[in-house]
XYZ file of C-alpha atoms in Angstrom:
159
model
C 101.395 101.822 75.191
C 99.885 98.698 73.657
C 96.191 98.071 74.205
C 95.356 95.078 76.385
C 93.311 92.228 74.970
C 90.461 90.642 76.910
C 92.584 87.701 78.057
C 95.235 90.052 79.459
C 92.618 92.063 81.318
C 91.122 88.850 82.750
C 94.595 87.743 83.919
C 94.937 91.014 85.845
C 92.251 89.564 88.182
C 90.682 92.940 88.922
C 88.826 93.199 92.217
C 87.112 96.475 91.355
C 85.741 97.334 87.982
C 84.878 95.421 84.868
C 85.763 95.821 81.207
C 82.818 97.438 79.438
C 83.167 98.929 75.957
C 86.600 100.610 75.737
C 87.290 101.112 79.448
C 87.272 99.648 82.913
C 84.135 100.665 84.796
C 83.340 100.606 88.514
C 80.308 101.859 90.438
C 80.652 102.789 94.092
C 77.507 103.218 96.161
C 77.431 106.133 98.599
C 74.854 107.129 101.147
C 75.005 110.861 100.491
C 75.918 113.029 97.519
C 78.493 114.887 99.620
C 80.191 111.577 100.453
C 80.379 110.864 96.725
C 81.898 114.281 96.124
C 84.575 113.588 98.762
C 85.259 110.242 97.099
C 85.739 111.994 93.739
C 88.200 114.452 95.298
C 90.188 111.531 96.724
C 90.160 109.763 93.346
C 91.369 112.987 91.728
C 94.280 113.265 94.144
C 95.266 109.652 93.445
C 95.063 110.419 89.716
C 97.317 113.445 90.211
C 99.923 111.244 91.898
C 99.761 108.659 89.108
C 99.449 111.119 86.248
C 96.384 109.222 85.016
C 92.821 110.205 85.907
C 89.533 108.340 85.779
C 86.505 109.674 83.973
C 83.950 110.392 86.701
C 80.182 110.469 86.843
C 78.422 111.246 90.116
C 74.769 111.056 90.997
C 72.514 110.519 93.980
C 73.723 107.350 95.656
C 76.651 106.498 93.369
C 79.991 107.424 91.867
C 81.019 105.830 88.568
C 84.676 105.682 87.565
C 85.979 104.727 84.123
C 89.647 104.125 83.416
C 90.827 104.245 79.819
C 93.976 105.364 78.026
C 93.606 107.845 75.165
C 96.827 106.718 73.540
C 96.537 102.921 73.322
C 98.234 101.368 70.300
C 96.266 98.901 68.155
C 98.068 96.971 65.410
C 95.932 95.712 62.544
C 96.626 92.547 60.516
C 99.040 94.432 58.248
C 101.007 95.723 61.259
C 99.808 99.306 60.908
C 99.585 101.072 64.253
C 96.491 103.041 65.213
C 96.083 105.221 68.297
C 92.809 104.319 70.013
C 91.029 104.830 73.324
C 91.372 101.485 75.112
C 92.609 99.753 78.277
C 96.404 99.620 78.717
C 98.731 98.517 81.513
C 98.430 102.065 82.815
C 94.794 101.298 83.681
C 95.506 98.056 85.579
C 98.296 97.220 88.035
C 99.148 93.955 86.387
C 100.937 91.461 88.606
C 100.628 93.516 91.781
C 98.476 93.060 94.805
C 95.544 95.488 94.800
C 96.338 98.548 96.878
C 94.160 101.286 98.199
C 94.737 104.348 96.008
C 92.876 106.888 98.078
C 92.314 107.861 101.675
C 88.766 108.526 102.798
C 87.981 110.782 105.721
C 84.364 111.408 106.613
C 83.678 114.453 108.772
C 80.488 114.300 110.786
C 78.835 116.179 113.613
C 79.848 114.871 117.057
C 76.337 113.642 117.800
C 76.356 111.194 114.856
C 79.824 109.660 115.253
C 78.561 106.565 117.063
C 75.843 105.973 114.426
C 78.311 106.315 111.520
C 80.829 103.927 113.095
C 78.027 101.470 113.909
C 76.797 101.659 110.302
C 80.303 100.889 109.021
C 80.532 97.869 111.322
C 77.056 96.694 110.293
C 78.201 96.879 106.651
C 81.072 94.470 107.398
C 83.754 96.918 108.485
C 85.916 96.793 111.594
C 87.295 99.364 113.999
C 91.072 99.541 113.562
C 91.889 102.266 116.079
C 89.562 104.159 118.406
C 92.137 105.539 120.855
C 91.231 109.096 119.804
C 87.473 108.471 119.581
C 85.082 110.069 119.250
C 87.118 112.757 117.484
C 88.898 110.275 115.233
C 88.053 106.624 114.607
C 89.934 104.542 112.047
C 87.776 101.889 110.407
C 88.476 99.352 107.643
C 86.245 97.757 105.029
C 86.037 94.002 104.378
C 89.249 94.156 102.298
C 91.178 95.989 105.013
C 91.111 99.399 103.288
C 91.158 102.018 106.051
C 89.058 105.122 106.357
C 88.576 107.666 109.119
C 85.454 109.002 110.798
C 86.269 112.460 112.183
C 84.374 114.949 114.322
C 85.438 118.349 115.647
C 85.042 117.903 119.381
C 86.288 121.376 120.340
C 82.805 122.853 120.660
C 81.343 119.935 122.609
C 80.671 120.675 126.257
C 82.687 118.584 128.673
C 80.637 117.325 131.598
Protein backbone atom coordinates (compact mmCIF):
# COMPACT_ATOMS: atom_id res chain seq x y z
CA UNK A 1 0.00 0.00 0.00
CA UNK A 2 1.33 3.45 -0.84
CA UNK A 3 2.56 5.61 2.01
CA UNK A 4 0.47 8.70 2.73
CA UNK A 5 2.03 12.14 2.46
CA UNK A 6 1.46 14.82 5.08
CA UNK A 7 -1.22 16.57 3.03
CA UNK A 8 -3.18 13.32 2.65
CA UNK A 9 -2.99 12.66 6.38
CA UNK A 10 -4.17 16.22 7.11
CA UNK A 11 -7.12 15.74 4.72
CA UNK A 12 -8.17 12.66 6.71
CA UNK A 13 -9.12 15.15 9.48
CA UNK A 14 -8.20 12.79 12.30
CA UNK A 15 -9.99 13.39 15.59
CA UNK A 16 -7.67 11.16 17.62
CA UNK A 17 -3.97 10.94 17.13
CA UNK A 18 -1.36 13.00 15.38
CA UNK A 19 1.36 12.22 12.87
CA UNK A 20 4.66 12.00 14.71
CA UNK A 21 7.75 10.47 13.10
CA UNK A 22 6.61 7.47 11.01
CA UNK A 23 3.27 6.76 12.70
CA UNK A 24 0.04 8.13 14.06
CA UNK A 25 0.25 8.59 17.83
CA UNK A 26 -2.49 9.03 20.43
CA UNK A 27 -2.31 9.22 24.22
CA UNK A 28 -5.34 8.28 26.30
CA UNK A 29 -5.42 9.27 29.95
CA UNK A 30 -6.76 6.70 32.41
CA UNK A 31 -7.40 6.94 36.10
CA UNK A 32 -6.08 3.50 37.00
CA UNK A 33 -3.55 1.11 35.49
CA UNK A 34 -6.17 -1.65 35.37
CA UNK A 35 -8.46 0.62 33.33
CA UNK A 36 -5.59 1.14 30.90
CA UNK A 37 -5.07 -2.61 30.68
CA UNK A 38 -8.76 -3.10 29.84
CA UNK A 39 -8.46 -0.40 27.19
CA UNK A 40 -5.49 -2.23 25.64
CA UNK A 41 -7.46 -5.48 25.54
CA UNK A 42 -10.30 -3.69 23.75
CA UNK A 43 -7.86 -2.12 21.28
CA UNK A 44 -6.37 -5.57 20.67
CA UNK A 45 -9.78 -7.04 19.89
CA UNK A 46 -10.50 -4.22 17.44
CA UNK A 47 -7.10 -4.86 15.84
CA UNK A 48 -7.95 -8.56 15.52
CA UNK A 49 -11.15 -7.68 13.67
CA UNK A 50 -9.31 -5.31 11.32
CA UNK A 51 -6.21 -7.42 10.90
CA UNK A 52 -4.08 -4.41 11.85
CA UNK A 53 -2.84 -3.75 15.38
CA UNK A 54 -1.52 -0.65 17.10
CA UNK A 55 1.80 -0.57 18.89
CA UNK A 56 0.94 -0.09 22.57
CA UNK A 57 2.71 1.46 25.52
CA UNK A 58 1.01 1.56 28.91
CA UNK A 59 2.04 3.31 32.08
CA UNK A 60 0.54 4.80 35.21
CA UNK A 61 -2.18 7.16 34.05
CA UNK A 62 -1.91 6.64 30.28
CA UNK A 63 -2.10 4.35 27.28
CA UNK A 64 -0.20 5.31 24.12
CA UNK A 65 -1.21 3.86 20.77
CA UNK A 66 0.81 4.12 17.56
CA UNK A 67 -0.55 3.07 14.19
CA UNK A 68 1.91 2.42 11.38
CA UNK A 69 2.10 0.03 8.44
CA UNK A 70 5.25 -2.08 8.07
CA UNK A 71 4.76 -2.47 4.34
CA UNK A 72 4.22 1.08 3.05
CA UNK A 73 5.57 1.71 -0.45
CA UNK A 74 7.78 4.76 -1.04
CA UNK A 75 8.76 5.70 -4.60
CA UNK A 76 11.93 7.72 -5.01
CA UNK A 77 12.58 10.25 -7.80
CA UNK A 78 13.70 7.49 -10.17
CA UNK A 79 10.50 5.51 -9.54
CA UNK A 80 12.19 2.79 -7.51
CA UNK A 81 9.90 1.33 -4.87
CA UNK A 82 11.07 0.90 -1.29
CA UNK A 83 9.18 -0.86 1.50
CA UNK A 84 9.16 1.38 4.57
CA UNK A 85 7.39 1.73 7.90
CA UNK A 86 4.96 4.62 7.39
CA UNK A 87 1.30 5.69 7.55
CA UNK A 88 -0.98 4.18 4.88
CA UNK A 89 -4.72 4.20 4.24
CA UNK A 90 -4.87 1.15 6.48
CA UNK A 91 -3.96 3.41 9.41
CA UNK A 92 -6.64 6.05 8.72
CA UNK A 93 -10.27 5.64 7.65
CA UNK A 94 -10.05 8.20 4.91
CA UNK A 95 -13.36 9.70 3.86
CA UNK A 96 -15.40 8.02 6.57
CA UNK A 97 -16.98 9.39 9.68
CA UNK A 98 -14.97 8.46 12.78
CA UNK A 99 -16.41 5.38 14.43
CA UNK A 100 -15.82 3.87 17.80
CA UNK A 101 -13.58 0.83 17.29
CA UNK A 102 -13.82 -0.64 20.75
CA UNK A 103 -16.34 -1.23 23.49
CA UNK A 104 -15.37 -0.29 27.02
CA UNK A 105 -16.92 -1.96 30.04
CA UNK A 106 -15.73 -0.95 33.48
CA UNK A 107 -16.51 -3.38 36.29
CA UNK A 108 -16.65 -1.85 39.74
CA UNK A 109 -17.78 -2.80 43.21
CA UNK A 110 -21.47 -2.01 43.85
CA UNK A 111 -20.62 0.61 46.45
CA UNK A 112 -18.72 2.78 43.93
CA UNK A 113 -21.12 2.68 40.97
CA UNK A 114 -22.71 6.04 41.77
CA UNK A 115 -19.28 7.71 42.17
CA UNK A 116 -17.99 6.30 38.85
CA UNK A 117 -21.10 7.39 36.93
CA UNK A 118 -20.95 10.83 38.59
CA UNK A 119 -17.27 11.14 37.62
CA UNK A 120 -18.11 10.32 34.00
CA UNK A 121 -20.84 12.97 33.97
CA UNK A 122 -18.51 15.51 35.60
CA UNK A 123 -15.99 14.81 32.82
CA UNK A 124 -18.58 15.76 30.18
CA UNK A 125 -20.27 12.41 29.65
CA UNK A 126 -23.98 11.63 29.66
CA UNK A 127 -26.10 8.74 30.88
CA UNK A 128 -27.57 6.95 27.86
CA UNK A 129 -29.47 4.17 29.61
CA UNK A 130 -29.83 3.49 33.33
CA UNK A 131 -32.85 1.16 33.23
CA UNK A 132 -30.72 -1.67 34.64
CA UNK A 133 -28.81 0.51 37.13
CA UNK A 134 -26.99 0.09 39.33
CA UNK A 135 -25.91 -3.23 37.82
CA UNK A 136 -25.46 -1.78 34.34
CA UNK A 137 -25.34 1.87 33.30
CA UNK A 138 -24.60 2.91 29.72
CA UNK A 139 -22.75 6.21 29.48
CA UNK A 140 -21.36 8.17 26.52
CA UNK A 141 -18.42 10.54 26.19
CA UNK A 142 -18.62 14.01 24.62
CA UNK A 143 -18.43 12.46 21.12
CA UNK A 144 -21.25 10.01 21.82
CA UNK A 145 -19.00 6.94 22.18
CA UNK A 146 -20.75 4.59 24.61
CA UNK A 147 -19.26 2.69 27.50
CA UNK A 148 -20.77 0.64 30.30
CA UNK A 149 -20.32 0.80 34.06
CA UNK A 150 -21.11 -2.66 35.46
CA UNK A 151 -21.40 -4.06 38.97
CA UNK A 152 -22.27 -7.58 40.14
CA UNK A 153 -25.31 -6.96 42.31
CA UNK A 154 -25.94 -10.62 43.16
CA UNK A 155 -24.15 -10.45 46.51
CA UNK A 156 -25.72 -7.16 47.60
CA UNK A 157 -28.28 -7.50 50.37
CA UNK A 158 -31.77 -6.45 49.40
CA UNK A 159 -33.49 -4.40 52.07
